[in-house]
Amino acid sequence: MAQYRVQQAVSGRHATIHATVNGVVHELGMVKTFESSVESSDTEVNTLRGPWTGHKGGPCSGSISMTIYFGCPLFHKMMADYIQTGVDTYFKLTVVNNDPGSEQGAQTCFYQDCRLVSIQPSKADVDTDVLEEDIEINFAGLEYGGNFADNTI
């Protein structure tokens, strides 16, 4: 079994994130943290084999949580358009992790059919030098354009 080495660690500071909205690509350099998750639902399946209950996989759902530095009009405009028209703006996100100091190489994730769920329309805080905003997004598709090197197994 291969052993994990320090040179394989990936720095979170070497990621790039882009949003493609209505065909226009926006670099999201104001992102401080980005985290995504995929959940698979399942259905219990009882059988005649004995006491065990099996599980059959069902649909997946995806969510993204981002913290950005406050003052990005892109997401506020999408929410304002939804509030005024009732029409969602679906978009794509591309996240590339590529730490040049890591032996792992790069990983690219393409998030499809992203939909803005929540923003913070305004903020004020006398004790904060730099305002931050939490953004929540759902997505309905995920593709990999490349994965990290498989040298740890």
Short mmCIF file of C-alpha atoms in Angstrom, two decimals:
data_model
loop_
_atom_site.label_atom_id
_atom_site.label_comp_id
_atom_site.label_asym_id
_atom_site.label_seq_id
_atom_site.Cartn_x
_atom_site.Cartn_y
_atom_site.Cartn_z
CA MET A 1 0.00 0.00 0.00
CA ALA A 2 1.35 3.44 -0.94
CA GLN A 3 1.89 5.92 1.84
CA TYR A 4 0.56 9.47 1.71
CA ARG A 5 3.37 12.00 1.54
CA VAL A 6 3.45 15.70 2.43
CA GLN A 7 4.16 16.58 -1.21
CA GLN A 8 0.69 15.28 -2.09
CA ALA A 9 -1.17 17.78 0.12
CA VAL A 10 -3.27 20.26 -1.89
CA SER A 11 -3.42 23.91 -0.85
CA GLY A 12 -6.86 25.49 -0.91
CA ARG A 13 -5.39 28.81 -2.03
CA HIS A 14 -4.68 27.59 -5.56
CA ALA A 15 -8.26 27.14 -6.73
CA THR A 16 -10.03 29.13 -9.42
CA ILE A 17 -13.80 29.41 -9.69
CA HIS A 18 -15.75 30.66 -12.69
CA ALA A 19 -19.49 31.14 -13.18
CA THR A 20 -21.00 30.99 -16.66
CA VAL A 21 -24.23 32.99 -16.64
CA ASN A 22 -26.17 33.45 -19.90
CA GLY A 23 -23.04 32.51 -21.85
CA VAL A 24 -20.81 35.07 -20.09
CA VAL A 25 -17.91 33.77 -17.98
CA HIS A 26 -17.29 35.55 -14.66
CA GLU A 27 -14.20 34.89 -12.56
CA LEU A 28 -15.21 34.62 -8.91
CA GLY A 29 -12.07 35.95 -7.27
CA MET A 30 -14.07 37.20 -4.29
CA VAL A 31 -14.73 33.66 -3.01
CA LYS A 32 -13.21 33.03 0.39
CA THR A 33 -14.52 29.49 0.97
CA PHE A 34 -16.26 27.01 -1.32
CA GLU A 35 -17.74 23.67 -0.33
CA SER A 36 -19.98 21.34 -2.29
CA SER A 37 -21.75 18.13 -1.39
CA VAL A 38 -23.75 15.45 -3.18
CA GLU A 39 -26.32 13.31 -1.43
CA SER A 40 -27.79 10.14 -2.82
CA SER A 41 -31.20 9.13 -1.57
CA ASP A 42 -32.07 5.48 -1.18
CA THR A 43 -35.04 3.22 -0.71
CA GLU A 44 -35.10 0.30 1.69
CA VAL A 45 -35.65 -3.06 0.04
CA ASN A 46 -36.77 -5.96 2.20
CA THR A 47 -35.99 -9.47 0.97
CA LEU A 48 -36.79 -13.00 1.99
CA ARG A 49 -33.09 -13.73 2.70
CA GLY A 50 -33.24 -13.04 6.38
CA PRO A 51 -32.95 -10.14 8.79
CA TRP A 52 -31.08 -7.76 6.44
CA THR A 53 -32.66 -4.79 4.71
CA GLY A 54 -31.03 -3.79 1.44
CA HIS A 55 -30.81 -0.31 -0.01
CA LYS A 56 -31.43 0.71 -3.61
CA GLY A 57 -29.90 3.98 -4.76
CA GLY A 58 -32.18 6.81 -5.81
CA PRO A 59 -31.83 10.34 -7.13
CA CYS A 60 -28.98 12.63 -6.10
CA SER A 61 -29.10 16.25 -5.01
CA GLY A 62 -26.23 18.68 -4.84
CA SER A 63 -25.59 21.82 -2.81
CA ILE A 64 -22.88 24.46 -2.62
CA SER A 65 -22.02 26.80 0.22
CA MET A 66 -19.76 29.76 -0.47
CA THR A 67 -18.52 32.62 1.63
CA ILE A 68 -17.59 35.61 -0.50
CA TYR A 69 -16.38 39.09 0.27
CA PHE A 70 -19.46 41.30 0.35
CA GLY A 71 -20.12 43.51 -2.67
CA CYS A 72 -20.46 41.09 -5.60
CA PRO A 73 -23.37 42.29 -7.76
CA LEU A 74 -23.58 39.10 -9.87
CA PHE A 75 -25.55 37.04 -7.36
CA HIS A 76 -27.60 40.02 -6.15
CA LYS A 77 -28.72 40.73 -9.73
CA MET A 78 -29.76 37.10 -10.23
CA MET A 79 -31.84 37.20 -7.04
CA ALA A 80 -33.36 40.57 -7.93
CA ASP A 81 -34.33 39.25 -11.37
CA TYR A 82 -35.99 36.23 -9.73
CA ILE A 83 -37.87 38.42 -7.24
CA GLN A 84 -39.12 40.73 -10.00
CA THR A 85 -39.94 38.16 -12.70
CA GLY A 86 -40.28 34.80 -10.95
CA VAL A 87 -37.82 33.32 -13.46
CA ASP A 88 -34.70 31.58 -12.15
CA THR A 89 -31.32 32.18 -13.76
CA TYR A 90 -29.58 28.82 -14.10
CA PHE A 91 -25.82 28.87 -14.49
CA LYS A 92 -22.70 26.72 -14.47
CA LEU A 93 -19.77 26.75 -12.06
CA THR A 94 -16.28 25.49 -12.83
CA VAL A 95 -13.85 24.84 -9.98
CA VAL A 96 -10.20 24.00 -10.66
CA ASN A 97 -7.87 22.93 -7.85
CA ASN A 98 -4.30 23.09 -9.14
CA ASP A 99 -1.62 23.54 -6.49
CA PRO A 100 1.74 23.80 -8.31
CA GLY A 101 3.50 22.66 -5.12
CA SER A 102 1.56 19.38 -4.96
CA GLU A 103 2.28 16.13 -6.73
CA GLN A 104 -1.45 15.53 -7.05
CA GLY A 105 -1.87 17.61 -10.20
CA ALA A 106 -5.17 19.28 -10.98
CA GLN A 107 -8.84 18.45 -10.48
CA THR A 108 -11.65 20.19 -12.37
CA CYS A 109 -15.32 19.99 -11.38
CA PHE A 110 -18.14 21.26 -13.59
CA TYR A 111 -21.38 21.99 -11.72
CA GLN A 112 -24.42 22.04 -14.02
CA ASP A 113 -27.85 23.64 -13.66
CA CYS A 114 -26.87 25.73 -10.66
CA ARG A 115 -29.64 27.71 -8.98
CA LEU A 116 -29.16 30.46 -6.43
CA VAL A 117 -30.95 29.62 -3.18
CA SER A 118 -29.95 32.37 -0.75
CA ILE A 119 -27.95 35.59 -0.51
CA GLN A 120 -27.59 38.32 2.08
CA PRO A 121 -28.96 41.48 0.39
CA SER A 122 -27.35 43.95 2.78
CA LYS A 123 -24.99 43.94 5.73
CA ALA A 124 -23.53 46.29 8.30
CA ASP A 125 -21.19 45.54 11.19
CA VAL A 126 -19.22 48.20 13.06
CA ASP A 127 -16.78 45.58 14.39
CA THR A 128 -15.88 44.09 11.01
CA ASP A 129 -13.18 45.49 8.72
CA VAL A 130 -14.14 43.28 5.77
CA LEU A 131 -17.75 42.22 5.26
CA GLU A 132 -18.48 38.68 4.09
CA GLU A 133 -21.61 37.11 2.65
CA ASP A 134 -22.84 33.50 2.67
CA ILE A 135 -24.25 32.20 -0.62
CA GLU A 136 -26.21 28.95 -0.99
CA ILE A 137 -26.64 27.21 -4.35
CA ASN A 138 -28.25 23.97 -5.52
CA PHE A 139 -27.03 22.08 -8.58
CA ALA A 140 -28.39 19.19 -10.65
CA GLY A 141 -25.33 17.83 -12.43
CA LEU A 142 -21.63 17.22 -11.78
CA GLU A 143 -18.87 16.25 -14.19
CA TYR A 144 -15.15 15.86 -13.72
CA GLY A 145 -12.81 17.30 -16.33
CA GLY A 146 -9.79 15.75 -14.68
CA ASN A 147 -8.96 14.14 -11.37
CA PHE A 148 -6.05 14.29 -9.00
CA ALA A 149 -3.29 11.74 -9.52
CA ASP A 150 -4.14 8.33 -8.14
CA ASN A 151 -0.91 7.72 -6.26
CA THR A 152 -2.15 7.30 -2.69
CA ILE A 153 -3.79 3.87 -2.92
#
